[in-house]
């Protein structure tokens, strides 16, 4: 019924049914039919039908006076919201994990801000998923699939988790040759990866391990630093250790085995239209994460720097 009220107001402002039909791009018969439908619902005539003169009935005058301003406000709000959705400018609130954002993806954020200075990026680091449901976040980068059917998700990449230790630790404690050897070593565990579900990449066999951790932390960055300091063996995402692996500070051990893959997703609530700026960032992340080998499941080779073609010049983006 709201559409028919709006149509009536447009008819009055246009000065007739034919003029309103042209202005709205509708067939004249459709305009007439919808006006008649509204009059039938109201139980009264709103417009005098005359080939010589367009005029409102007393009921039509009262109806126009009651709704004209509301329809104008509705149209203005609709136009403003449409412009807001389609313009690549304005505020964009994004939720992303701390470690990956201040680490391997930090240059990506800089490149996005440089490419789109008209977008005011509000990057919130953390994992407060409730912010998405509350409508406080336009788009989120999340690690691990989201099981909630209220969320749309697009897969951006995948990170391998591998077993590593520093050269100093291995020199002092020896290098394990089998998974069973790990029970004799100092283990640094991350709360997000308490159980080591290992998969052999050669034969596909799996083994679930519950190791007694010497040290347990709830932050991957801290676990990496503890392992870097020679305090134990850790199962960590390869994306958190690119420089350490390439420089030789970390050695990958039990190379035939790796932990669960950690998939990265862009997510947003179902039923919400993504603004043009949110789509812009989503596509930007998809393109550039897709160009990073370590975020597509590859593992850097220990002591072997990246080849020139695998180094992204973010400043040129």
PDB file of C-alpha atoms in Angstrom:
ATOM      1  CA  UNK A   1       0.000   0.000   0.000  1.00  0.00           C
ATOM      2  CA  UNK A   2       2.935   2.333   0.663  1.00  0.00           C
ATOM      3  CA  UNK A   3       3.876   2.183  -3.026  1.00  0.00           C
ATOM      4  CA  UNK A   4       0.346   3.159  -4.022  1.00  0.00           C
ATOM      5  CA  UNK A   5       0.336   6.091  -1.578  1.00  0.00           C
ATOM      6  CA  UNK A   6       3.627   7.242  -3.068  1.00  0.00           C
ATOM      7  CA  UNK A   7       2.143   6.887  -6.547  1.00  0.00           C
ATOM      8  CA  UNK A   8      -0.850   9.039  -5.567  1.00  0.00           C
ATOM      9  CA  UNK A   9       1.450  11.785  -4.272  1.00  0.00           C
ATOM     10  CA  UNK A  10       3.435  11.651  -7.526  1.00  0.00           C
ATOM     11  CA  UNK A  11       0.213  11.945  -9.547  1.00  0.00           C
ATOM     12  CA  UNK A  12      -0.761  15.093  -7.659  1.00  0.00           C
ATOM     13  CA  UNK A  13       2.678  16.663  -7.967  1.00  0.00           C
ATOM     14  CA  UNK A  14       2.860  15.806 -11.679  1.00  0.00           C
ATOM     15  CA  UNK A  15      -0.552  17.330 -12.330  1.00  0.00           C
ATOM     16  CA  UNK A  16      -2.215  14.251 -13.746  1.00  0.00           C
ATOM     17  CA  UNK A  17      -2.106  10.512 -14.343  1.00  0.00           C
ATOM     18  CA  UNK A  18      -0.498  10.719 -17.792  1.00  0.00           C
ATOM     19  CA  UNK A  19       2.280  13.027 -16.610  1.00  0.00           C
ATOM     20  CA  UNK A  20       2.960  10.810 -13.580  1.00  0.00           C
ATOM     21  CA  UNK A  21       3.151   7.734 -15.814  1.00  0.00           C
ATOM     22  CA  UNK A  22       5.804   9.416 -17.979  1.00  0.00           C
ATOM     23  CA  UNK A  23       7.763  10.653 -14.961  1.00  0.00           C
ATOM     24  CA  UNK A  24       7.756   7.242 -13.256  1.00  0.00           C
ATOM     25  CA  UNK A  25       8.281   5.236 -16.441  1.00  0.00           C
ATOM     26  CA  UNK A  26       5.064   3.253 -15.972  1.00  0.00           C
ATOM     27  CA  UNK A  27       2.281   2.415 -18.420  1.00  0.00           C
ATOM     28  CA  UNK A  28      -0.673   4.780 -18.073  1.00  0.00           C
ATOM     29  CA  UNK A  29      -2.970   1.791 -17.517  1.00  0.00           C
ATOM     30  CA  UNK A  30      -0.845   0.667 -14.572  1.00  0.00           C
ATOM     31  CA  UNK A  31      -1.032   4.093 -12.946  1.00  0.00           C
ATOM     32  CA  UNK A  32      -4.818   4.153 -13.376  1.00  0.00           C
ATOM     33  CA  UNK A  33      -5.237   0.623 -12.015  1.00  0.00           C
ATOM     34  CA  UNK A  34      -3.117   1.308  -8.914  1.00  0.00           C
ATOM     35  CA  UNK A  35      -4.964   4.543  -8.179  1.00  0.00           C
ATOM     36  CA  UNK A  36      -8.275   2.698  -8.434  1.00  0.00           C
ATOM     37  CA  UNK A  37      -6.927   0.007  -6.104  1.00  0.00           C
ATOM     38  CA  UNK A  38      -5.987   2.633  -3.500  1.00  0.00           C
ATOM     39  CA  UNK A  39      -9.379   4.308  -3.796  1.00  0.00           C
ATOM     40  CA  UNK A  40     -11.072   0.932  -3.364  1.00  0.00           C
ATOM     41  CA  UNK A  41      -9.099   0.251  -0.176  1.00  0.00           C
ATOM     42  CA  UNK A  42      -9.974   3.703   1.195  1.00  0.00           C
ATOM     43  CA  UNK A  43     -13.591   3.514   0.070  1.00  0.00           C
ATOM     44  CA  UNK A  44     -13.596   6.951  -1.558  1.00  0.00           C
ATOM     45  CA  UNK A  45     -12.476   8.811  -4.665  1.00  0.00           C
ATOM     46  CA  UNK A  46      -9.283  10.833  -4.413  1.00  0.00           C
ATOM     47  CA  UNK A  47      -9.190  12.433  -7.877  1.00  0.00           C
ATOM     48  CA  UNK A  48     -11.937  13.797 -10.125  1.00  0.00           C
ATOM     49  CA  UNK A  49     -11.606  12.127 -13.536  1.00  0.00           C
ATOM     50  CA  UNK A  50     -11.961  14.743 -16.278  1.00  0.00           C
ATOM     51  CA  UNK A  51     -10.321  15.167 -19.660  1.00  0.00           C
ATOM     52  CA  UNK A  52     -10.421  18.962 -19.259  1.00  0.00           C
ATOM     53  CA  UNK A  53      -9.179  19.466 -15.710  1.00  0.00           C
ATOM     54  CA  UNK A  54      -7.222  17.630 -13.016  1.00  0.00           C
ATOM     55  CA  UNK A  55      -8.545  18.167  -9.491  1.00  0.00           C
ATOM     56  CA  UNK A  56      -8.660  16.464  -6.130  1.00  0.00           C
ATOM     57  CA  UNK A  57     -11.734  15.519  -4.189  1.00  0.00           C
ATOM     58  CA  UNK A  58     -11.969  16.794  -0.630  1.00  0.00           C
ATOM     59  CA  UNK A  59     -10.818  13.360   0.531  1.00  0.00           C
ATOM     60  CA  UNK A  60      -7.946  13.519  -1.952  1.00  0.00           C
ATOM     61  CA  UNK A  61      -6.848  16.913  -0.625  1.00  0.00           C
ATOM     62  CA  UNK A  62      -6.871  15.600   2.948  1.00  0.00           C
ATOM     63  CA  UNK A  63      -4.994  12.455   1.926  1.00  0.00           C
ATOM     64  CA  UNK A  64      -2.356  14.424   0.011  1.00  0.00           C
ATOM     65  CA  UNK A  65      -1.859  16.828   2.902  1.00  0.00           C
ATOM     66  CA  UNK A  66      -1.426  13.896   5.301  1.00  0.00           C
ATOM     67  CA  UNK A  67       1.125  11.962   3.258  1.00  0.00           C
ATOM     68  CA  UNK A  68       2.922  14.317   0.859  1.00  0.00           C
ATOM     69  CA  UNK A  69       5.694  15.281   3.272  1.00  0.00           C
ATOM     70  CA  UNK A  70       6.146  11.694   4.483  1.00  0.00           C
ATOM     71  CA  UNK A  71       6.514  10.446   0.907  1.00  0.00           C
ATOM     72  CA  UNK A  72       9.023  13.209   0.189  1.00  0.00           C
ATOM     73  CA  UNK A  73      11.049  12.248   3.260  1.00  0.00           C
ATOM     74  CA  UNK A  74      10.837   8.572   2.309  1.00  0.00           C
ATOM     75  CA  UNK A  75      12.065   9.280  -1.232  1.00  0.00           C
ATOM     76  CA  UNK A  76      14.911  11.459   0.048  1.00  0.00           C
ATOM     77  CA  UNK A  77      15.991   8.814   2.563  1.00  0.00           C
ATOM     78  CA  UNK A  78      15.842   6.093  -0.082  1.00  0.00           C
ATOM     79  CA  UNK A  79      18.019   8.147  -2.440  1.00  0.00           C
ATOM     80  CA  UNK A  80      20.511   8.886   0.326  1.00  0.00           C
ATOM     81  CA  UNK A  81      20.742   5.241   1.352  1.00  0.00           C
ATOM     82  CA  UNK A  82      21.168   4.159  -2.257  1.00  0.00           C
ATOM     83  CA  UNK A  83      23.982   6.659  -2.706  1.00  0.00           C
ATOM     84  CA  UNK A  84      25.575   5.474   0.539  1.00  0.00           C
ATOM     85  CA  UNK A  85      25.501   1.862  -0.649  1.00  0.00           C
ATOM     86  CA  UNK A  86      26.924   2.595  -4.073  1.00  0.00           C
ATOM     87  CA  UNK A  87      29.607   5.179  -3.325  1.00  0.00           C
ATOM     88  CA  UNK A  88      33.159   3.986  -2.664  1.00  0.00           C
ATOM     89  CA  UNK A  89      33.624   6.503   0.117  1.00  0.00           C
ATOM     90  CA  UNK A  90      32.723   7.007   3.746  1.00  0.00           C
ATOM     91  CA  UNK A  91      33.340   4.963   6.868  1.00  0.00           C
ATOM     92  CA  UNK A  92      34.123   1.247   6.617  1.00  0.00           C
ATOM     93  CA  UNK A  93      34.266  -0.746   9.858  1.00  0.00           C
ATOM     94  CA  UNK A  94      36.202  -4.010   9.651  1.00  0.00           C
ATOM     95  CA  UNK A  95      36.902  -6.739  12.213  1.00  0.00           C
ATOM     96  CA  UNK A  96      40.097  -8.783  11.778  1.00  0.00           C
ATOM     97  CA  UNK A  97      42.369 -11.054  13.884  1.00  0.00           C
ATOM     98  CA  UNK A  98      45.196  -9.237  15.621  1.00  0.00           C
ATOM     99  CA  UNK A  99      48.199 -11.427  14.799  1.00  0.00           C
ATOM    100  CA  UNK A 100      47.641 -11.778  11.074  1.00  0.00           C
ATOM    101  CA  UNK A 101      46.652  -8.101  10.724  1.00  0.00           C
ATOM    102  CA  UNK A 102      49.702  -6.633  12.425  1.00  0.00           C
ATOM    103  CA  UNK A 103      51.879  -9.317  10.841  1.00  0.00           C
ATOM    104  CA  UNK A 104      51.758 -10.637   7.312  1.00  0.00           C
ATOM    105  CA  UNK A 105      48.683  -8.617   6.262  1.00  0.00           C
ATOM    106  CA  UNK A 106      49.836  -5.259   7.615  1.00  0.00           C
ATOM    107  CA  UNK A 107      51.165  -4.161   4.189  1.00  0.00           C
ATOM    108  CA  UNK A 108      47.799  -5.059   2.671  1.00  0.00           C
ATOM    109  CA  UNK A 109      45.961  -2.659   4.970  1.00  0.00           C
ATOM    110  CA  UNK A 110      48.445   0.091   4.100  1.00  0.00           C
ATOM    111  CA  UNK A 111      47.965  -0.606   0.391  1.00  0.00           C
ATOM    112  CA  UNK A 112      44.170  -0.435   0.722  1.00  0.00           C
ATOM    113  CA  UNK A 113      44.277   2.882   2.586  1.00  0.00           C
ATOM    114  CA  UNK A 114      46.690   4.249  -0.015  1.00  0.00           C
ATOM    115  CA  UNK A 115      44.515   3.055  -2.909  1.00  0.00           C
ATOM    116  CA  UNK A 116      41.241   4.375  -1.426  1.00  0.00           C
ATOM    117  CA  UNK A 117      41.937   7.565   0.565  1.00  0.00           C
ATOM    118  CA  UNK A 118      38.243   8.498   0.356  1.00  0.00           C
ATOM    119  CA  UNK A 119      37.345   5.500   2.554  1.00  0.00           C
ATOM    120  CA  UNK A 120      37.675   6.038   6.305  1.00  0.00           C
ATOM    121  CA  UNK A 121      38.867   2.629   7.487  1.00  0.00           C
ATOM    122  CA  UNK A 122      37.961   1.694  11.063  1.00  0.00           C
ATOM    123  CA  UNK A 123      39.960  -1.517  11.584  1.00  0.00           C
ATOM    124  CA  UNK A 124      39.077  -3.299  14.819  1.00  0.00           C
ATOM    125  CA  UNK A 125      41.499  -6.021  15.823  1.00  0.00           C
ATOM    126  CA  UNK A 126      40.064  -8.946  17.768  1.00  0.00           C
ATOM    127  CA  UNK A 127      37.507 -11.714  17.526  1.00  0.00           C
ATOM    128  CA  UNK A 128      34.324 -10.141  18.894  1.00  0.00           C
ATOM    129  CA  UNK A 129      31.909 -11.853  16.550  1.00  0.00           C
ATOM    130  CA  UNK A 130      29.005 -10.268  18.417  1.00  0.00           C
ATOM    131  CA  UNK A 131      29.942  -6.940  16.815  1.00  0.00           C
ATOM    132  CA  UNK A 132      28.908  -8.405  13.459  1.00  0.00           C
ATOM    133  CA  UNK A 133      25.484  -9.482  14.722  1.00  0.00           C
ATOM    134  CA  UNK A 134      24.993  -6.103  16.403  1.00  0.00           C
ATOM    135  CA  UNK A 135      25.529  -4.324  13.094  1.00  0.00           C
ATOM    136  CA  UNK A 136      28.664  -2.550  14.302  1.00  0.00           C
ATOM    137  CA  UNK A 137      30.890  -4.114  11.632  1.00  0.00           C
ATOM    138  CA  UNK A 138      30.487  -3.951   7.849  1.00  0.00           C
ATOM    139  CA  UNK A 139      32.848  -6.818   7.022  1.00  0.00           C
ATOM    140  CA  UNK A 140      35.038  -9.244   8.959  1.00  0.00           C
ATOM    141  CA  UNK A 141      38.120 -11.307   8.228  1.00  0.00           C
ATOM    142  CA  UNK A 142      37.955 -14.553  10.169  1.00  0.00           C
ATOM    143  CA  UNK A 143      40.155 -17.604  10.523  1.00  0.00           C
ATOM    144  CA  UNK A 144      38.244 -20.870  10.402  1.00  0.00           C
ATOM    145  CA  UNK A 145      34.834 -21.606   8.824  1.00  0.00           C
ATOM    146  CA  UNK A 146      31.789 -19.985  10.371  1.00  0.00           C
ATOM    147  CA  UNK A 147      29.044 -22.511  11.066  1.00  0.00           C
ATOM    148  CA  UNK A 148      26.335 -19.894  11.639  1.00  0.00           C
ATOM    149  CA  UNK A 149      23.798 -19.821   8.792  1.00  0.00           C
ATOM    150  CA  UNK A 150      23.251 -16.125   9.532  1.00  0.00           C
ATOM    151  CA  UNK A 151      26.646 -15.370   8.000  1.00  0.00           C
ATOM    152  CA  UNK A 152      27.737 -15.190   4.392  1.00  0.00           C
ATOM    153  CA  UNK A 153      31.331 -16.290   3.863  1.00  0.00           C
ATOM    154  CA  UNK A 154      33.809 -16.211   0.997  1.00  0.00           C
ATOM    155  CA  UNK A 155      36.985 -18.260   1.269  1.00  0.00           C
ATOM    156  CA  UNK A 156      40.077 -16.104   0.814  1.00  0.00           C
ATOM    157  CA  UNK A 157      42.906 -18.525   1.501  1.00  0.00           C
ATOM    158  CA  UNK A 158      44.334 -21.282   3.661  1.00  0.00           C
ATOM    159  CA  UNK A 159      47.334 -21.486   5.973  1.00  0.00           C
ATOM    160  CA  UNK A 160      49.246 -24.655   6.827  1.00  0.00           C
ATOM    161  CA  UNK A 161      50.189 -25.305  10.452  1.00  0.00           C
ATOM    162  CA  UNK A 162      53.602 -26.863  10.975  1.00  0.00           C
ATOM    163  CA  UNK A 163      55.859 -28.043  13.791  1.00  0.00           C
ATOM    164  CA  UNK A 164      58.836 -25.752  14.412  1.00  0.00           C
ATOM    165  CA  UNK A 165      61.626 -25.056  16.857  1.00  0.00           C
ATOM    166  CA  UNK A 166      64.618 -22.745  16.994  1.00  0.00           C
ATOM    167  CA  UNK A 167      68.071 -23.942  16.003  1.00  0.00           C
ATOM    168  CA  UNK A 168      69.231 -23.299  19.563  1.00  0.00           C
ATOM    169  CA  UNK A 169      66.554 -25.544  21.031  1.00  0.00           C
ATOM    170  CA  UNK A 170      67.319 -28.378  18.623  1.00  0.00           C
ATOM    171  CA  UNK A 171      71.051 -28.067  19.248  1.00  0.00           C
ATOM    172  CA  UNK A 172      70.458 -28.474  22.979  1.00  0.00           C
ATOM    173  CA  UNK A 173      67.622 -31.033  23.025  1.00  0.00           C
ATOM    174  CA  UNK A 174      67.982 -32.881  19.739  1.00  0.00           C
ATOM    175  CA  UNK A 175      65.640 -33.160  16.756  1.00  0.00           C
ATOM    176  CA  UNK A 176      62.631 -35.517  16.998  1.00  0.00           C
ATOM    177  CA  UNK A 177      62.424 -38.018  14.132  1.00  0.00           C
ATOM    178  CA  UNK A 178      58.926 -39.359  14.858  1.00  0.00           C
ATOM    179  CA  UNK A 179      55.737 -37.920  16.300  1.00  0.00           C
ATOM    180  CA  UNK A 180      56.138 -40.175  19.326  1.00  0.00           C
ATOM    181  CA  UNK A 181      59.450 -38.435  20.086  1.00  0.00           C
ATOM    182  CA  UNK A 182      57.594 -35.206  20.901  1.00  0.00           C
ATOM    183  CA  UNK A 183      56.533 -36.542  24.304  1.00  0.00           C
ATOM    184  CA  UNK A 184      60.144 -36.212  25.447  1.00  0.00           C
ATOM    185  CA  UNK A 185      60.374 -32.536  24.454  1.00  0.00           C
ATOM    186  CA  UNK A 186      59.263 -29.203  25.842  1.00  0.00           C
ATOM    187  CA  UNK A 187      55.992 -28.268  24.150  1.00  0.00           C
ATOM    188  CA  UNK A 188      54.590 -24.770  23.709  1.00  0.00           C
ATOM    189  CA  UNK A 189      50.824 -25.044  23.206  1.00  0.00           C
ATOM    190  CA  UNK A 190      48.365 -22.429  21.975  1.00  0.00           C
ATOM    191  CA  UNK A 191      44.866 -22.495  23.444  1.00  0.00           C
ATOM    192  CA  UNK A 192      43.385 -22.372  19.963  1.00  0.00           C
ATOM    193  CA  UNK A 193      45.359 -25.499  19.029  1.00  0.00           C
ATOM    194  CA  UNK A 194      45.333 -27.598  22.233  1.00  0.00           C
ATOM    195  CA  UNK A 195      45.133 -30.911  20.442  1.00  0.00           C
ATOM    196  CA  UNK A 196      47.635 -31.686  17.740  1.00  0.00           C
ATOM    197  CA  UNK A 197      45.619 -33.377  14.989  1.00  0.00           C
ATOM    198  CA  UNK A 198      48.391 -34.278  12.595  1.00  0.00           C
ATOM    199  CA  UNK A 199      48.162 -35.379   8.979  1.00  0.00           C
ATOM    200  CA  UNK A 200      50.915 -37.032   6.962  1.00  0.00           C
ATOM    201  CA  UNK A 201      51.087 -35.232   3.628  1.00  0.00           C
ATOM    202  CA  UNK A 202      52.747 -38.223   1.948  1.00  0.00           C
ATOM    203  CA  UNK A 203      50.382 -41.075   2.756  1.00  0.00           C
ATOM    204  CA  UNK A 204      47.365 -39.168   4.137  1.00  0.00           C
ATOM    205  CA  UNK A 205      47.449 -40.932   7.505  1.00  0.00           C
ATOM    206  CA  UNK A 206      46.321 -39.009  10.572  1.00  0.00           C
ATOM    207  CA  UNK A 207      47.185 -39.039  14.230  1.00  0.00           C
ATOM    208  CA  UNK A 208      45.658 -37.104  17.111  1.00  0.00           C
ATOM    209  CA  UNK A 209      48.080 -36.233  19.879  1.00  0.00           C
ATOM    210  CA  UNK A 210      47.514 -34.915  23.370  1.00  0.00           C
ATOM    211  CA  UNK A 211      50.861 -33.648  24.516  1.00  0.00           C
ATOM    212  CA  UNK A 212      51.604 -32.321  27.971  1.00  0.00           C
ATOM    213  CA  UNK A 213      52.473 -28.695  27.405  1.00  0.00           C
ATOM    214  CA  UNK A 214      55.388 -27.165  29.249  1.00  0.00           C
ATOM    215  CA  UNK A 215      53.980 -23.736  28.432  1.00  0.00           C
ATOM    216  CA  UNK A 216      50.470 -22.849  27.317  1.00  0.00           C
ATOM    217  CA  UNK A 217      49.437 -19.413  26.041  1.00  0.00           C
ATOM    218  CA  UNK A 218      46.367 -17.942  24.355  1.00  0.00           C
ATOM    219  CA  UNK A 219      48.231 -15.856  21.797  1.00  0.00           C
ATOM    220  CA  UNK A 220      49.967 -17.184  18.676  1.00  0.00           C
ATOM    221  CA  UNK A 221      52.391 -14.265  18.583  1.00  0.00           C
ATOM    222  CA  UNK A 222      53.585 -14.986  22.115  1.00  0.00           C
ATOM    223  CA  UNK A 223      53.912 -18.703  21.353  1.00  0.00           C
ATOM    224  CA  UNK A 224      56.063 -17.833  18.342  1.00  0.00           C
ATOM    225  CA  UNK A 225      58.298 -15.614  20.464  1.00  0.00           C
ATOM    226  CA  UNK A 226      58.724 -18.309  23.118  1.00  0.00           C
ATOM    227  CA  UNK A 227      59.708 -20.818  20.439  1.00  0.00           C
ATOM    228  CA  UNK A 228      62.053 -18.248  18.895  1.00  0.00           C
ATOM    229  CA  UNK A 229      63.715 -17.871  22.302  1.00  0.00           C
ATOM    230  CA  UNK A 230      64.498 -21.596  22.324  1.00  0.00           C
ATOM    231  CA  UNK A 231      61.952 -22.559  24.980  1.00  0.00           C
ATOM    232  CA  UNK A 232      60.276 -25.444  23.172  1.00  0.00           C
ATOM    233  CA  UNK A 233      58.595 -26.932  20.112  1.00  0.00           C
ATOM    234  CA  UNK A 234      55.378 -25.393  18.785  1.00  0.00           C
ATOM    235  CA  UNK A 235      52.678 -26.123  16.211  1.00  0.00           C
ATOM    236  CA  UNK A 236      52.067 -22.774  14.531  1.00  0.00           C
ATOM    237  CA  UNK A 237      50.542 -21.279  11.355  1.00  0.00           C
ATOM    238  CA  UNK A 238      53.163 -20.879   8.639  1.00  0.00           C
ATOM    239  CA  UNK A 239      51.885 -17.354   7.993  1.00  0.00           C
ATOM    240  CA  UNK A 240      53.159 -16.289  11.422  1.00  0.00           C
ATOM    241  CA  UNK A 241      56.709 -17.454  10.725  1.00  0.00           C
ATOM    242  CA  UNK A 242      57.618 -16.453   7.173  1.00  0.00           C
ATOM    243  CA  UNK A 243      60.625 -14.320   8.135  1.00  0.00           C
ATOM    244  CA  UNK A 244      61.746 -16.752  10.856  1.00  0.00           C
ATOM    245  CA  UNK A 245      61.660 -19.694   8.446  1.00  0.00           C
ATOM    246  CA  UNK A 246      63.319 -17.890   5.553  1.00  0.00           C
ATOM    247  CA  UNK A 247      66.067 -16.494   7.780  1.00  0.00           C
ATOM    248  CA  UNK A 248      66.723 -19.886   9.361  1.00  0.00           C
ATOM    249  CA  UNK A 249      65.809 -18.787  12.894  1.00  0.00           C
ATOM    250  CA  UNK A 250      63.166 -21.527  12.854  1.00  0.00           C
ATOM    251  CA  UNK A 251      63.585 -25.054  11.592  1.00  0.00           C
ATOM    252  CA  UNK A 252      60.634 -27.082  10.453  1.00  0.00           C
ATOM    253  CA  UNK A 253      60.696 -30.512  12.053  1.00  0.00           C
ATOM    254  CA  UNK A 254      58.744 -33.653  11.191  1.00  0.00           C
ATOM    255  CA  UNK A 255      58.284 -32.110   7.740  1.00  0.00           C
ATOM    256  CA  UNK A 256      56.038 -34.928   6.498  1.00  0.00           C
ATOM    257  CA  UNK A 257      53.461 -33.947   9.102  1.00  0.00           C
ATOM    258  CA  UNK A 258      51.325 -30.873   9.472  1.00  0.00           C
ATOM    259  CA  UNK A 259      48.449 -29.765  11.639  1.00  0.00           C
ATOM    260  CA  UNK A 260      44.933 -28.672  10.633  1.00  0.00           C
ATOM    261  CA  UNK A 261      44.665 -26.147   7.823  1.00  0.00           C
ATOM    262  CA  UNK A 262      43.479 -22.724   8.932  1.00  0.00           C
ATOM    263  CA  UNK A 263      41.151 -21.252   6.318  1.00  0.00           C
ATOM    264  CA  UNK A 264      40.598 -17.509   6.022  1.00  0.00           C
ATOM    265  CA  UNK A 265      37.156 -16.104   5.196  1.00  0.00           C
ATOM    266  CA  UNK A 266      35.546 -12.752   4.562  1.00  0.00           C
ATOM    267  CA  UNK A 267      32.178 -12.808   6.338  1.00  0.00           C
ATOM    268  CA  UNK A 268      29.119 -10.607   6.769  1.00  0.00           C
ATOM    269  CA  UNK A 269      25.550 -11.210   7.964  1.00  0.00           C
ATOM    270  CA  UNK A 270      22.980 -12.669   5.595  1.00  0.00           C
ATOM    271  CA  UNK A 271      20.198 -10.287   4.713  1.00  0.00           C
ATOM    272  CA  UNK A 272      22.491  -7.259   4.783  1.00  0.00           C
ATOM    273  CA  UNK A 273      23.439  -5.514   1.552  1.00  0.00           C
ATOM    274  CA  UNK A 274      27.159  -4.899   1.308  1.00  0.00           C
ATOM    275  CA  UNK A 275      28.045  -1.300   0.580  1.00  0.00           C
ATOM    276  CA  UNK A 276      30.250  -0.539  -2.412  1.00  0.00           C
ATOM    277  CA  UNK A 277      33.170   0.206  -0.078  1.00  0.00           C
ATOM    278  CA  UNK A 278      32.734  -3.142   1.730  1.00  0.00           C
ATOM    279  CA  UNK A 279      32.646  -4.956  -1.616  1.00  0.00           C
ATOM    280  CA  UNK A 280      35.738  -3.005  -2.608  1.00  0.00           C
ATOM    281  CA  UNK A 281      37.663  -4.271   0.434  1.00  0.00           C
ATOM    282  CA  UNK A 282      36.329  -7.812   0.041  1.00  0.00           C
ATOM    283  CA  UNK A 283      37.545  -7.957  -3.553  1.00  0.00           C
ATOM    284  CA  UNK A 284      40.842  -6.299  -2.582  1.00  0.00           C
ATOM    285  CA  UNK A 285      41.503  -8.923   0.103  1.00  0.00           C
ATOM    286  CA  UNK A 286      40.507 -11.747  -2.219  1.00  0.00           C
ATOM    287  CA  UNK A 287      42.897 -10.563  -4.938  1.00  0.00           C
ATOM    288  CA  UNK A 288      45.911  -9.927  -2.757  1.00  0.00           C
ATOM    289  CA  UNK A 289      45.606 -12.845  -0.364  1.00  0.00           C
ATOM    290  CA  UNK A 290      45.314 -14.967  -3.493  1.00  0.00           C
ATOM    291  CA  UNK A 291      48.740 -13.698  -4.579  1.00  0.00           C
ATOM    292  CA  UNK A 292      50.482 -14.692  -1.335  1.00  0.00           C
ATOM    293  CA  UNK A 293      51.769 -18.303  -1.488  1.00  0.00           C
ATOM    294  CA  UNK A 294      51.872 -18.737   2.289  1.00  0.00           C
ATOM    295  CA  UNK A 295      48.172 -17.781   2.444  1.00  0.00           C
ATOM    296  CA  UNK A 296      47.377 -20.380  -0.212  1.00  0.00           C
ATOM    297  CA  UNK A 297      48.743 -23.323   1.763  1.00  0.00           C
ATOM    298  CA  UNK A 298      52.419 -23.174   0.790  1.00  0.00           C
ATOM    299  CA  UNK A 299      55.134 -23.405   3.448  1.00  0.00           C
ATOM    300  CA  UNK A 300      58.304 -21.286   3.193  1.00  0.00           C
ATOM    301  CA  UNK A 301      61.515 -23.288   2.872  1.00  0.00           C
ATOM    302  CA  UNK A 302      63.814 -22.922   5.879  1.00  0.00           C
ATOM    303  CA  UNK A 303      66.794 -20.717   5.146  1.00  0.00           C
ATOM    304  CA  UNK A 304      65.569 -19.885   1.627  1.00  0.00           C
ATOM    305  CA  UNK A 305      64.366 -16.300   1.009  1.00  0.00           C
ATOM    306  CA  UNK A 306      61.383 -15.702  -1.239  1.00  0.00           C
ATOM    307  CA  UNK A 307      62.037 -15.536  -4.949  1.00  0.00           C
ATOM    308  CA  UNK A 308      61.565 -12.122  -6.532  1.00  0.00           C
ATOM    309  CA  UNK A 309      58.296 -13.131  -8.224  1.00  0.00           C
ATOM    310  CA  UNK A 310      56.803 -14.147  -4.867  1.00  0.00           C
ATOM    311  CA  UNK A 311      57.518 -10.786  -3.274  1.00  0.00           C
ATOM    312  CA  UNK A 312      54.593  -8.403  -3.535  1.00  0.00           C
ATOM    313  CA  UNK A 313      55.424  -4.746  -4.044  1.00  0.00           C
ATOM    314  CA  UNK A 314      52.554  -3.402  -1.955  1.00  0.00           C
ATOM    315  CA  UNK A 315      53.598   0.215  -2.524  1.00  0.00           C
ATOM    316  CA  UNK A 316      52.763  -0.079  -6.211  1.00  0.00           C
ATOM    317  CA  UNK A 317      49.231  -1.308  -5.571  1.00  0.00           C
TER     318      UNK A 317
END
